DNA sequence: TTCACTGCAAAACGTTTGCAAACAG
DNA sequence: CTGTTTGCAAACGTTTTGCAGTGAA
């Protein structure tokens, strides 16, 4: 899907007004918003936008590589404007989610691939612990 | 939690027949089963068991440290008999999930903690790629 | 005209909960 | 008796889908 030459405007998939609004909301937040939060914010900019369209837009933007989806546990997905490889820290007390990048993680991909016999595409490290606010 | 002395029978929470069956199902499978699969298997051993009880039992067993829950994306949780720290490889084509352990991952915990300023509890590395069957 | 996209409402899915009955200590 | 656990069904939150209407090329 959508491989090869990035088709813009031409073939299929355009950055419609709704998709643009959703993208702007995600890009405009420091936080990792849930679909519901994005919907609320998007309504503020385009009051007619629907929940389904927010979901469709998020899927489109994700497949276009413009945003990234983060999922933890059974909680609602969150969306991240940062699409470059990076790691996450999750607070086991308050649920806070922090981005950081550890170059060493990328180096482990090779090793993990050899061990698992998978053809590697990406790696992702998650640290579970207590965030600065929760560690007393 | 549940560290120190393992309270058995005494305090609260007992390994009832239903919980035992659920535990046996998880322990008896090489796969990482979903709750629905566990329910189906548990029914074979104890036909009166209900879905809710399977979920309650899984929560109990998880909190007791006897099994581990794995979640990926928005798919159903899977349950793992292996409770020791380990990493996962996920096939982006067929969804296959493989366990492996990379000692180097544990070593990265310290580093990740320093970078994120979190008090570390555990780390988890996930490799995304193509499994041996899917890499053509 | 054509074909993708939108909005709405309803459905689907995995999971949790309220409650009465059954059970164990 | 007293507190826990069960089974059932109904509720919940998140995400997807069917479909008629809209809009752009």
CSV table of C-alpha atoms (C1' of nucleotides) in Angstrom, one decimal, chain C:
chain,number,residue,atom,x,y,z
C,1,DT,C1',-19.8,11.9,-14.2
C,2,DT,C1',-16.8,9.7,-11.3
C,3,DC,C1',-14.7,8.3,-7.4
C,4,DA,C1',-12.9,9.3,-3.0
C,5,DC,C1',-14.2,11.3,1.3
C,6,DT,C1',-17.5,12.8,4.9
C,7,DG,C1',-20.9,12.4,8.7
C,8,DC,C1',-24.1,9.8,11.1
C,9,DA,C1',-25.6,5.9,13.5
C,10,DA,C1',-25.1,1.3,14.5
C,11,DA,C1',-22.2,-2.6,15.1
C,12,DA,C1',-18.2,-4.9,16.6
C,13,DC,C1',-14.8,-6.1,19.7
C,14,DG,C1',-12.4,-6.9,24.1
C,15,DT,C1',-13.1,-6.2,28.7
C,16,DT,C1',-15.4,-5.0,33.1
C,17,DT,C1',-19.1,-4.7,36.4
C,18,DG,C1',-23.5,-5.4,39.2
C,19,DC,C1',-25.8,-8.7,41.4
C,20,DA,C1',-27.8,-12.9,43.3
C,21,DA,C1',-26.6,-17.6,44.2
C,22,DA,C1',-22.9,-20.9,45.6
C,23,DC,C1',-19.1,-21.9,48.3
C,24,DA,C1',-15.2,-22.1,51.8
C,25,DG,C1',-13.5,-21.2,56.3
